[in-house]
Short mmCIF file of C-alpha atoms in Angstrom, two decimals:
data_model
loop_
_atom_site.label_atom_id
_atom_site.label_comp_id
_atom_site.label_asym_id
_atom_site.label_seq_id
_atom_site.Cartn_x
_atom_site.Cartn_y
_atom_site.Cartn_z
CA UNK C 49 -39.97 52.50 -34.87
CA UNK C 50 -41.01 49.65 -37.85
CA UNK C 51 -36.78 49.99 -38.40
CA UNK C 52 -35.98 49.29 -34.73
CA UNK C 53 -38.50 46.15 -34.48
CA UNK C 54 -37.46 44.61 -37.61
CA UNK C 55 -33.63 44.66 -36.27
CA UNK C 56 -35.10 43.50 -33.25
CA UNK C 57 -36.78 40.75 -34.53
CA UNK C 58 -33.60 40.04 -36.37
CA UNK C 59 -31.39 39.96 -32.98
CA UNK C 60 -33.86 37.81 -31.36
CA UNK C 61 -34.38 34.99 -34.53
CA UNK C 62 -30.14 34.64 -33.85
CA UNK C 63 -29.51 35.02 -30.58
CA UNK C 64 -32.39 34.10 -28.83
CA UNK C 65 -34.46 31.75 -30.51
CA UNK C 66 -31.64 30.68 -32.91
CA UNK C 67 -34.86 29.17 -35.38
CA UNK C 68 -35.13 27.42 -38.31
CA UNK C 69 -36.88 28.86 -40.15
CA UNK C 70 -38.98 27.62 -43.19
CA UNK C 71 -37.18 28.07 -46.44
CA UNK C 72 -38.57 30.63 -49.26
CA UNK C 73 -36.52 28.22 -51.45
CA UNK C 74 -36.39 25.09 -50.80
CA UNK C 75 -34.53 24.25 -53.67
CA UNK C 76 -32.55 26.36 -52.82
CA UNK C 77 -28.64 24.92 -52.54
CA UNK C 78 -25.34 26.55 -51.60
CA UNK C 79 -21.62 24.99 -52.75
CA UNK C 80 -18.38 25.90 -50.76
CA UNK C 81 -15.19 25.36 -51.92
CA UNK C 82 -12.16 26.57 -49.83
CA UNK C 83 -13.63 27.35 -46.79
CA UNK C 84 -14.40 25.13 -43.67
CA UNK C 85 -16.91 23.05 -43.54
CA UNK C 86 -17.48 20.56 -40.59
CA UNK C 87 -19.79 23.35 -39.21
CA UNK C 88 -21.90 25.64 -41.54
CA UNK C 89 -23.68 28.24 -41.71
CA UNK C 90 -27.47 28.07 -42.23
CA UNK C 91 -28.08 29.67 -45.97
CA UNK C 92 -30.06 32.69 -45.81
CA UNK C 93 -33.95 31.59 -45.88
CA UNK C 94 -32.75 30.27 -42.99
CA UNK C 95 -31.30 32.40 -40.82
CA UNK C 96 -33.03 36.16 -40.06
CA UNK C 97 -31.75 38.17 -42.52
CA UNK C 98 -28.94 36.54 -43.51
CA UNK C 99 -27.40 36.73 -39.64
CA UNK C 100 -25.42 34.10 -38.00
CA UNK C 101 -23.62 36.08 -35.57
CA UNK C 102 -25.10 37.95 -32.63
CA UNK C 103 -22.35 40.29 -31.24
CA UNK C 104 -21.88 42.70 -28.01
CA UNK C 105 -23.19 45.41 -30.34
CA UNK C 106 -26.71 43.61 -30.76
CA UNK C 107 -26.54 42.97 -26.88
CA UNK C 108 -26.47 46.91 -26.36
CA UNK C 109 -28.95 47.53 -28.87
CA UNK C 110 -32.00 45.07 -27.88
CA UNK C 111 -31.08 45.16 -23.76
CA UNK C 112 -29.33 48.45 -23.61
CA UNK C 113 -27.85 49.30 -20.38
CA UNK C 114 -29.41 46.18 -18.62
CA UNK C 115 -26.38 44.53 -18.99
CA UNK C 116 -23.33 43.94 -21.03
CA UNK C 117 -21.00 40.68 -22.27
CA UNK C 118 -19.26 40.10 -18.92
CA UNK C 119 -17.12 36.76 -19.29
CA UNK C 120 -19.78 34.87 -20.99
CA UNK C 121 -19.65 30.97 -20.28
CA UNK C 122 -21.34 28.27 -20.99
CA UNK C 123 -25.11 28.07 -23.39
CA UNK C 124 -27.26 25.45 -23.13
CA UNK C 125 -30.32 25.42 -25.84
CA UNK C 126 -33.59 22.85 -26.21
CA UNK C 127 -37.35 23.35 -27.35
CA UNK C 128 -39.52 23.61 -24.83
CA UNK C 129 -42.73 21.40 -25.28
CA UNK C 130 -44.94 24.22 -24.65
CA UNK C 131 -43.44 26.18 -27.53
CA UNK C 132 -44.38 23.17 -29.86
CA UNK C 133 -46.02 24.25 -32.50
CA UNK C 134 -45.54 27.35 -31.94
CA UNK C 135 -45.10 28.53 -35.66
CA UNK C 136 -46.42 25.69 -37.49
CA UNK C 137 -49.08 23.76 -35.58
CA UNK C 138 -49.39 20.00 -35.58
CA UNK C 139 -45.24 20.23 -37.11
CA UNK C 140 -41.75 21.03 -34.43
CA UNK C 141 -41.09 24.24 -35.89
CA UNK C 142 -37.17 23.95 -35.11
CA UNK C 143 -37.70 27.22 -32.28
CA UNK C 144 -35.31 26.44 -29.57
CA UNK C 145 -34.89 28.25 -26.04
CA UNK C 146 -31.36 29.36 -25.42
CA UNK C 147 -29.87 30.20 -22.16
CA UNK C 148 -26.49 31.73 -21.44
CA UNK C 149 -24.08 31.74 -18.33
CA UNK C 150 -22.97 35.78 -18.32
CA UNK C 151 -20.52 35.25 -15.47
CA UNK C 152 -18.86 38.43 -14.72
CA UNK C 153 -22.32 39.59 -13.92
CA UNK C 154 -23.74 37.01 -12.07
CA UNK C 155 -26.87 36.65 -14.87
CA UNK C 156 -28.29 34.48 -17.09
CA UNK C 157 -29.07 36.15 -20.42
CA UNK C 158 -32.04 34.09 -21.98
CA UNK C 159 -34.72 34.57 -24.93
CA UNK C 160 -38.37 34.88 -24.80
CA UNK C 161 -40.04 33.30 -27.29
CA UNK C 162 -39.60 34.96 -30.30
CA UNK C 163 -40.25 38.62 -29.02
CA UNK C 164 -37.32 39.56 -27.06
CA UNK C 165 -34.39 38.69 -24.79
CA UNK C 166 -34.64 38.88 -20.80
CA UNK C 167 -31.97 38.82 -18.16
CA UNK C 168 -32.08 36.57 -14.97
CA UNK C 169 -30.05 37.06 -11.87
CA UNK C 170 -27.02 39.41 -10.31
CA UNK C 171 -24.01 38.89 -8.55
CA UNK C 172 -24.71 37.69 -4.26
CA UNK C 173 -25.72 35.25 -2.74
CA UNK C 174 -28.73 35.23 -1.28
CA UNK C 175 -32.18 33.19 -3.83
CA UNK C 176 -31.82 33.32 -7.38
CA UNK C 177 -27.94 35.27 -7.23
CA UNK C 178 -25.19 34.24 -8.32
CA UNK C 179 -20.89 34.15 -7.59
CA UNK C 180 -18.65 33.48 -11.14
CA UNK C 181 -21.66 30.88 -12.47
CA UNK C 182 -20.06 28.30 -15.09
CA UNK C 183 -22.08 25.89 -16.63
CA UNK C 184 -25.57 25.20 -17.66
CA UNK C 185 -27.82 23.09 -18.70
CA UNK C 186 -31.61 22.18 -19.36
CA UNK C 187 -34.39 20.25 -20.61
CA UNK C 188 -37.73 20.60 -22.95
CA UNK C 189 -39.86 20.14 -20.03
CA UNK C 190 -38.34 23.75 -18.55
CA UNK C 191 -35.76 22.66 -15.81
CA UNK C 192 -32.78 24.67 -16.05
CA UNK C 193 -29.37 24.21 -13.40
CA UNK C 194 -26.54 26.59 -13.28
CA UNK C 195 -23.43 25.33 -11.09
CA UNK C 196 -22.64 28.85 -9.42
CA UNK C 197 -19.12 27.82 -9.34
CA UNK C 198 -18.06 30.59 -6.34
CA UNK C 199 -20.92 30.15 -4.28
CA UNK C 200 -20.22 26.67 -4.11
CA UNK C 201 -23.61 24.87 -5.09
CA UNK C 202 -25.84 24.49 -7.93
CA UNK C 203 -29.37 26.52 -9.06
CA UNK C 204 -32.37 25.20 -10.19
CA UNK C 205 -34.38 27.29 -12.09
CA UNK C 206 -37.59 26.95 -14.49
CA UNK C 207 -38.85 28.27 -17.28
CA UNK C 208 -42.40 29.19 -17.78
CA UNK C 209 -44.12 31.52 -20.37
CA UNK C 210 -41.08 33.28 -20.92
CA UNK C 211 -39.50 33.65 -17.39
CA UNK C 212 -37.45 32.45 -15.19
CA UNK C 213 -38.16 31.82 -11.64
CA UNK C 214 -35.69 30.44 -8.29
CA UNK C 215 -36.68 27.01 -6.93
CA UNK C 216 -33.87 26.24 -5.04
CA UNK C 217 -30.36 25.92 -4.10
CA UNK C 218 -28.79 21.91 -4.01
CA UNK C 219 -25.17 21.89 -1.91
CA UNK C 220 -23.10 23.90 -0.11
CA UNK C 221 -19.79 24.28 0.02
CA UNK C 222 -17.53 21.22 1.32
CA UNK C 223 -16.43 17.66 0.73
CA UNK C 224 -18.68 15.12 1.60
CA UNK C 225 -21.71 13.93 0.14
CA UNK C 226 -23.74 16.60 -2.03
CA UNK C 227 -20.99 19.44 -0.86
CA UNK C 228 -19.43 21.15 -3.06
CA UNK C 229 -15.53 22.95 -3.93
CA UNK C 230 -15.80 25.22 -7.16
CA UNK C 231 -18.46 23.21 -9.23
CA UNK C 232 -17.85 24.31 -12.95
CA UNK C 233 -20.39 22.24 -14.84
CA UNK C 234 -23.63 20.54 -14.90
CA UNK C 235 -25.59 18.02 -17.29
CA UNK C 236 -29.03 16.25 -17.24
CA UNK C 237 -29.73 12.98 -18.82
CA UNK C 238 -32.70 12.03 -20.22
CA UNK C 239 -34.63 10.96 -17.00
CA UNK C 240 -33.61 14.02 -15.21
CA UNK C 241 -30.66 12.91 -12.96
CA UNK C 242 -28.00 15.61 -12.75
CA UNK C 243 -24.60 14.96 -13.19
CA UNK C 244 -21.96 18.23 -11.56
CA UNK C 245 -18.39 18.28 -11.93
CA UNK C 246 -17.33 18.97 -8.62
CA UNK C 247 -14.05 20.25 -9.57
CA UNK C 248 -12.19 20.72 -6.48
CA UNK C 249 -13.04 17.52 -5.01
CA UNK C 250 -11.72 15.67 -8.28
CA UNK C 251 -15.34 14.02 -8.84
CA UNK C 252 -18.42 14.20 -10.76
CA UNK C 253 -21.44 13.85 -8.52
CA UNK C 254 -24.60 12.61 -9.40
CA UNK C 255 -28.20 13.65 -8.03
CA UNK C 256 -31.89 12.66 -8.28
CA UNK C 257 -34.39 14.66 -10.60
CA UNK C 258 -35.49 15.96 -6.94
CA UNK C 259 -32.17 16.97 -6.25
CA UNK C 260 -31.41 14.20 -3.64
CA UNK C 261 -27.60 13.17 -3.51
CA UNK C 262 -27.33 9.10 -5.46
CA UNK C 263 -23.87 8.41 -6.06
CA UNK C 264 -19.77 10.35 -7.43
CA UNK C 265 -17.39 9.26 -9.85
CA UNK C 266 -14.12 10.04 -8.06
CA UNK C 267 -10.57 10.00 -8.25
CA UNK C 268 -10.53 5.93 -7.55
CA UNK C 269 -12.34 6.22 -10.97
CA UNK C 270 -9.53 8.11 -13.13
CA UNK C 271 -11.32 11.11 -12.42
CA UNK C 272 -9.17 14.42 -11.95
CA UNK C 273 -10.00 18.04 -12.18
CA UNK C 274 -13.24 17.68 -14.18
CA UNK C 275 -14.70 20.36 -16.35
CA UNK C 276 -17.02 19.62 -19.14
CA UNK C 277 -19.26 17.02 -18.92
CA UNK C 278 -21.83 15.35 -21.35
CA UNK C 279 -24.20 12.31 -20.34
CA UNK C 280 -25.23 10.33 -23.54
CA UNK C 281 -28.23 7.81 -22.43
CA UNK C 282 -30.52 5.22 -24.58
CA UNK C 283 -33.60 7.10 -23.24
CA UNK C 284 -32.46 10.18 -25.15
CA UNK C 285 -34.84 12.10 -28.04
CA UNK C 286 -32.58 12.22 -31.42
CA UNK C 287 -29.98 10.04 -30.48
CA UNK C 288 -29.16 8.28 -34.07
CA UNK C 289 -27.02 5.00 -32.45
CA UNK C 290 -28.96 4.02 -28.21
CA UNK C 291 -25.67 3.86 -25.90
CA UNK C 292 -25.01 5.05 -22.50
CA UNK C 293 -21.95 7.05 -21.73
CA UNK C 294 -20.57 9.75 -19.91
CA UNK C 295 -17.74 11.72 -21.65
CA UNK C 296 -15.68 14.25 -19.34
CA UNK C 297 -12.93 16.84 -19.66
CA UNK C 298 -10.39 16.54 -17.04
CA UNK C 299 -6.37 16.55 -16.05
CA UNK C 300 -4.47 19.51 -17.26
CA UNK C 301 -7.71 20.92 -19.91
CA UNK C 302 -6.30 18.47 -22.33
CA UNK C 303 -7.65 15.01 -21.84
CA UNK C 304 -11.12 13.68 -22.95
CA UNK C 305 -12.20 10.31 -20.81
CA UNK C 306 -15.32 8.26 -21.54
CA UNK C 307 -16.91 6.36 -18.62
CA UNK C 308 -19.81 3.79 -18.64
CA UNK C 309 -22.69 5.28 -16.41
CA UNK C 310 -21.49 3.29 -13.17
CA UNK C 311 -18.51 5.06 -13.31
CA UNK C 312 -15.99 2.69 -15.23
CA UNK C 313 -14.07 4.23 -17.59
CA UNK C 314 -13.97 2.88 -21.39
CA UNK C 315 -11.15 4.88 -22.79
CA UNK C 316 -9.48 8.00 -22.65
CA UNK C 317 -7.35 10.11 -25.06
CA UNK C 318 -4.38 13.08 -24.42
CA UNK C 319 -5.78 15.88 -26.71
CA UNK C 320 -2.66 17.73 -26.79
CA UNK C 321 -0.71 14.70 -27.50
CA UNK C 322 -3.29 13.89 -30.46
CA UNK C 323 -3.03 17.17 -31.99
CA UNK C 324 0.45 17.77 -31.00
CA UNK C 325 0.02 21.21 -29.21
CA UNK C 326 -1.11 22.48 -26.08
CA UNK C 327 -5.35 22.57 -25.50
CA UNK C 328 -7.43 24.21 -22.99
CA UNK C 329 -10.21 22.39 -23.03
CA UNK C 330 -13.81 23.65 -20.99
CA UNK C 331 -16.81 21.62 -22.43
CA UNK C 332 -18.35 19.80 -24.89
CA UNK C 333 -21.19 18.05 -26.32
CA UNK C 334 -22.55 15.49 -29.00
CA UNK C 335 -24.10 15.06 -31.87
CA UNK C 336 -27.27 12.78 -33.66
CA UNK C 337 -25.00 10.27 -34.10
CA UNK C 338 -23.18 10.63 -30.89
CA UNK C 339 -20.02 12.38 -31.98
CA UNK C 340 -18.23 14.73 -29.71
CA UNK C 341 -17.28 18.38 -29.97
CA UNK C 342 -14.75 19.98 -27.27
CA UNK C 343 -14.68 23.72 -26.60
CA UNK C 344 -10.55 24.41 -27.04
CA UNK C 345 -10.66 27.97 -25.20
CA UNK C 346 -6.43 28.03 -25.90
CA UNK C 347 -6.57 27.34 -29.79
CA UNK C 348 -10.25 29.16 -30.71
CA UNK C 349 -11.14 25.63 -32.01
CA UNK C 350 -13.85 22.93 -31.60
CA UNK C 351 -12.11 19.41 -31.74
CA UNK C 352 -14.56 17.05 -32.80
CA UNK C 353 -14.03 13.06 -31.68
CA UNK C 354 -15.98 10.28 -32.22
CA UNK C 355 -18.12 8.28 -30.27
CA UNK C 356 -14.86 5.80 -29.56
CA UNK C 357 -12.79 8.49 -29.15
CA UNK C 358 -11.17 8.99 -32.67
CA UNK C 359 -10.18 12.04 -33.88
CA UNK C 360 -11.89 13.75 -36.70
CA UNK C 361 -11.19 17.15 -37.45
CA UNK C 362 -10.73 20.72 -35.93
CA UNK C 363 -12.74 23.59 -36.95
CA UNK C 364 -11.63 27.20 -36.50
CA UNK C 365 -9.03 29.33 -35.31
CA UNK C 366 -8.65 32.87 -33.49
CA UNK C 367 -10.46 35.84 -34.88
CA UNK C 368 -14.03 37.38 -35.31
CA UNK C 369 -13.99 36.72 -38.84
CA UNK C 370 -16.61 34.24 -40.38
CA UNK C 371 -15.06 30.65 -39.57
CA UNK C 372 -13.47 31.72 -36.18
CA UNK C 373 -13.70 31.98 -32.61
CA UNK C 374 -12.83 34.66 -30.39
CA UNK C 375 -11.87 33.17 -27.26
CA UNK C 376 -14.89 30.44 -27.28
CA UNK C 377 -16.37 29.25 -23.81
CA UNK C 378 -19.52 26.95 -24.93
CA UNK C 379 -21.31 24.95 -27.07
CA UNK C 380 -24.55 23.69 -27.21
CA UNK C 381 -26.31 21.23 -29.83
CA UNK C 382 -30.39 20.46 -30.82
CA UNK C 383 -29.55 17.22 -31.93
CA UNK C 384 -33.03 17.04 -33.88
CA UNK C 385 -31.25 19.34 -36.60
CA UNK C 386 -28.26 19.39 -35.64
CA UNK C 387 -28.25 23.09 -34.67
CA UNK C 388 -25.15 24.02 -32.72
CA UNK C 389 -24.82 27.31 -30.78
CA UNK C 390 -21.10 28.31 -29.61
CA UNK C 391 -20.33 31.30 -27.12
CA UNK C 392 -17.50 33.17 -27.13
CA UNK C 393 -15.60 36.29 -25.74
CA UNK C 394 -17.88 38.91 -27.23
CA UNK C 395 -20.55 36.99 -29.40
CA UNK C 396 -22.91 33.74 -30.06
CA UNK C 397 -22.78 31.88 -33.70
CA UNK C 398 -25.07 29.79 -34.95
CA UNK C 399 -24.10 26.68 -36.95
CA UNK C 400 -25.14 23.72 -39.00
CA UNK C 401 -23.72 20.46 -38.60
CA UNK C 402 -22.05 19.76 -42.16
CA UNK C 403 -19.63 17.59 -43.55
CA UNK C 404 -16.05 18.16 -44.98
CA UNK C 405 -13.80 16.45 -47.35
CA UNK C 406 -9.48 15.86 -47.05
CA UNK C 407 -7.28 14.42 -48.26
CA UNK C 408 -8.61 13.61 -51.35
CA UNK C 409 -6.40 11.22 -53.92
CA UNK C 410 -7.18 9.62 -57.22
CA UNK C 411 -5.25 6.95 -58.96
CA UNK C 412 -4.99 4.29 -61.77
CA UNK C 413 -5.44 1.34 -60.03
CA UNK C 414 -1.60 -0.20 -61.14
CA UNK C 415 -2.20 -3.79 -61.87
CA UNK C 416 -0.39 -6.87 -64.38
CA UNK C 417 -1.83 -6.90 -66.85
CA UNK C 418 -3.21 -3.49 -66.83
CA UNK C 419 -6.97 -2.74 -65.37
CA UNK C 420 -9.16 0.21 -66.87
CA UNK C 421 -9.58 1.11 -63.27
CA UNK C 422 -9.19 4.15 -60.51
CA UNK C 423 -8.89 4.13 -57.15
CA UNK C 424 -10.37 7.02 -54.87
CA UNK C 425 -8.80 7.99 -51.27
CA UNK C 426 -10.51 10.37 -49.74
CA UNK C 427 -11.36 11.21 -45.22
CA UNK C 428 -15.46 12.41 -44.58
CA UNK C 429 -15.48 14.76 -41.29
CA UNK C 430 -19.17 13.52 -41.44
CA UNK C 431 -21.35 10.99 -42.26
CA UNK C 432 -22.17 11.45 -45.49
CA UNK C 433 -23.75 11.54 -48.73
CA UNK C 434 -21.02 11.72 -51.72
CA UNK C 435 -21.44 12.25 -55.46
CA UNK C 436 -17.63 11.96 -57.64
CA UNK C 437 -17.69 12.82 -61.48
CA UNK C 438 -14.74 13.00 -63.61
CA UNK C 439 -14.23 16.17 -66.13
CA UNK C 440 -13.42 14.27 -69.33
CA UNK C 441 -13.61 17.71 -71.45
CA UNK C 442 -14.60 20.85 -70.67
CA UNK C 443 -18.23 19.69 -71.95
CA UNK C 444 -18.53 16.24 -70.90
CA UNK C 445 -18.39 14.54 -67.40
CA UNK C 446 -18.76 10.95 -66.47
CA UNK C 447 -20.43 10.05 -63.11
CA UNK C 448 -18.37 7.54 -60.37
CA UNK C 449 -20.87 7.50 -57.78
CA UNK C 450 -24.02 9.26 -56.89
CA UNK C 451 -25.56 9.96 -53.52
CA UNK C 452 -24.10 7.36 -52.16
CA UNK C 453 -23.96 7.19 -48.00
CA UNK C 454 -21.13 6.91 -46.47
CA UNK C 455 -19.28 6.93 -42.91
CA UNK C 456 -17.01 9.50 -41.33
CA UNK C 457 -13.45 8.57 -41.47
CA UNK C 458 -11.51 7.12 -44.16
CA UNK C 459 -12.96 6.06 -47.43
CA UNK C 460 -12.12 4.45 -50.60
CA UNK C 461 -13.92 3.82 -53.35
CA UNK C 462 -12.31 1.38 -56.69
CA UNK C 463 -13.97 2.17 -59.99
CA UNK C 464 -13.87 0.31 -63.30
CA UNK C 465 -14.31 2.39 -66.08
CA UNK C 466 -17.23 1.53 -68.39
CA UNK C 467 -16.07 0.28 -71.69
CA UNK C 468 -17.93 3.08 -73.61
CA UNK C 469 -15.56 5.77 -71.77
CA UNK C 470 -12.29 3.83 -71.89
CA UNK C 471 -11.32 5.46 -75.38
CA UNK C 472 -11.63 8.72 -73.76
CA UNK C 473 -9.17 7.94 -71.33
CA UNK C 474 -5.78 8.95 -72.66
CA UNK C 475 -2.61 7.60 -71.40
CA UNK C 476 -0.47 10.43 -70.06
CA UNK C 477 -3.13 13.03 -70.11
CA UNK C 478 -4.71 14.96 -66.90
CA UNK C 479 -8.12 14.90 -65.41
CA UNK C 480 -9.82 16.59 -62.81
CA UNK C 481 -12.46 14.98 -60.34
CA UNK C 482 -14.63 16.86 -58.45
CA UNK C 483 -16.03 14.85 -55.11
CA UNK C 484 -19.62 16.58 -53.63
CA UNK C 485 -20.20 15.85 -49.68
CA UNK C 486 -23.72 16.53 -48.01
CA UNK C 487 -24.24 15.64 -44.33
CA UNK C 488 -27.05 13.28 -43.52
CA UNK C 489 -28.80 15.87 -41.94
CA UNK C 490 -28.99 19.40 -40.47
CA UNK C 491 -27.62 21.40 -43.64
CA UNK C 492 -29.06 18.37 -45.81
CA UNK C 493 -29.78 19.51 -48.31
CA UNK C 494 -29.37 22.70 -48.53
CA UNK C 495 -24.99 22.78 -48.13
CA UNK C 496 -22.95 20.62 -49.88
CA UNK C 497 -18.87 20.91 -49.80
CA UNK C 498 -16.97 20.44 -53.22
CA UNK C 499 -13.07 19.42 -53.43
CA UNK C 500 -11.09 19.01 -56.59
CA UNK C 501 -8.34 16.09 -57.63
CA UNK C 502 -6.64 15.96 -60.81
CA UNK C 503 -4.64 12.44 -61.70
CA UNK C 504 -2.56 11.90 -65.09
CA UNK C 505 -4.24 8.61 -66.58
#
């Protein structure tokens, strides 16, 4: 029995409450070298048991015929207020409240507190039932909305003391104002409005925090086949730069389109033209410092973008391997700690936001007459803080920067080499540097990422 509830407790610290927990050592600090790093995961202090991946056969073991992975969808994760506390008082103990769209089986498989999981709903659709559900989303104050794509309108739902409970149904199936024709997925903003991709009526509609129809965003607005959806408002908690966007997936699942919140779009990229290969893209969601991650459901990746649109990196590729995706449907991010949460076929992982390091080049600055001087190329997946040191021997190093911060994107840093280390320059001979990245946040400080260069002097 004390073997069963410590594997429980294990399932439900991943899966369900997907905590941070408070470090044994916090000193503690891991280094990666050859292996992804835009998205890490949490050492082991903080993670249950070293876990980071809650699979189908955890599912079976903690629910056990209840229910099963059925075409899981879309997750959508906060901290409720009344959970504040709830491990250290007076501090936000990093517990968050997950919720995930099980659509084969009409359900909603959910977490309470920290001493088990629960399961909401089954396929119909009469109250509190559901037809193919798609997205989800919710808020700290215990609102939760599921667009039940095949019965046409959208749930709301609230959580309370570790349940769920119906409190109505907004739309119907239809065209016109508040109707509905296969709505896939649903976002809240920070005052409550709710923003539904109405997917067969090429819109996004947008409702009152009492579920009252405002105002769309159709196809006079660019808008075509919507999907994913993200709403990124000045009035939001942990929001590192105040803006006020909307950022939608739409046209074939391949092209990303950012919109003003009346509706007028900013800018809009062709992912598959970016990357060069065909995308199927579902949803997404952003960052602390408004970046944006899209679910590629085709590829196994997550493409993140920046705030303007710019493309950064992608993370991933097919497999259930650590550093892959089987298949992956969602993703959901505490921005606080930049805690990210991705669904896939068959499982749920649990990330950090980190930072990663390419192209990395180092040069003698080439100058008439000749400078004791280097030159250092490198692209930050993150913002950033960066420490470079030189190998001079196999005993001696010499320092280039330390903890400095710097932006995502494209960096380059020129160096002149202090006179007491210029006669241990040689010409002709080769030297390694070694460049250390730490994101700002989330795994800072317990992850940093370390690439190697070597230049002939």
């Amino acid at each position: 029995m004390k073997k069963k509830f410590v594997l429980l407790t294990a399932f439900i610290l991943l899966l369900s409450s997907f905590s941070f927990a408070e470090s044994k050592k916090e000193d503690e600090l891991v280094t990666l070298t050859n292996v992804p790093s835009t998205l890490v995961y949490p050492s082991f202090w903080h993670t249950p048991f070293g876990v980071h991946r809650g699979t189908a056969f955890w599912l079976k073991v903690f629910l056990g015929n209840k229910t099963y992975f059925s075409d899981p969808q879309d997750v959508a994760t906060t901290k409720m207020l009344s959970d504040y506390g709830g491990i250290n008082p007076g501090k936000d103990d990093w517990q968050l409240t997950a919720f995930g769209v099980n659509s084969g089986r009409g359900e909603i498989i959910y977490n309470v507190s920290m001493s088990g999981l629960a399961v909401y709903g089954n396929v119909g659709t009469g109250d509190g039932e559901f037809n193919r559900p798609t997205g989800i989303s919710c808020n700290e104050y215990g609102d939760v909305y599921v667009a039940d794509t095949g019965n046409n309108r959208i749930v709301r739902l609230f959580y309370k003391d570790g349940k769920l409970r119906f409190i109505r149904n907004i739309g119907k199936g239809g065209s016109g104002d508040g109707e509905f024709n296969r709505p896939l997925y649903v976002k809240l903003d920070s005052g409550g409005k709710l923003y539904v991709s109405d997917n067969g009526n090429n819109r996004i509609q947008v409702f009152s925090k009492s579920g009252g129809y405002l105002y769309s965003i159709d196809q006079t607005k660019g808008i075509s086949n919507p999907r994913g959806i993200c709403v990124i408002d000045d009035g939001q908690r942990y929001l590192g730069y105040k803006q006020n966007y909307m950022y939608v997936i739409d046209g074939n699942f391949n092209r990303l389109q950012k919109f003003d919140l009346n509706g007028n779009i900013v800018r809009g990229v062709r992912v598959d033209e970016k990357l060069g290969r065909k995308v199927v893209l579902t949803t997404l969601d952003y960052d602390y410092y408004g970046n944006i991650y899209l679910v590629d459901y085709f590829n196994s990746q997550i493409h993140k973008f920046s705030p303007d649109l710019a493309y950064i990196t992608s993370y991933g590729s097919y497999g259930t391997d650590d550093y892959k995706f089987e298949k992956p449907t969602g993703i959901s991010i505490y921005r606080h700690y930049g805690q990210v949460i991705v669904s896939d076929k068959e499982s749920a992982q649990y990330f950090w936001i980190g930072s990663d390091v390419t192209n990395f080049r180092v040069g003698r600055i080439q100058a008439v007459p000749p400078v004791n001087a280097m030159q250092f190329d490198f692209f930050l997946t993150e913002k950033s803080f960066v420490t470079m040191e030189i190998e001079l021997d196999k005993d001696k190093k010499v320092t280039v920067c330390k903890n400095i911060q710097l932006e995502q994107g494209e960096n380059s840093i020129s160096w002149e080499i202090p006179l007491e280390y210029v006669p241990l320059f040689l010409p002709g001979m080769t030297y390694n540097t070694n460049i250390r990245v730490m994101a700002t946040y989330s795994s800072y400080p317990h992850i940093e990422k370390v690439e190697k260069a070597s230049f002939i002097y």
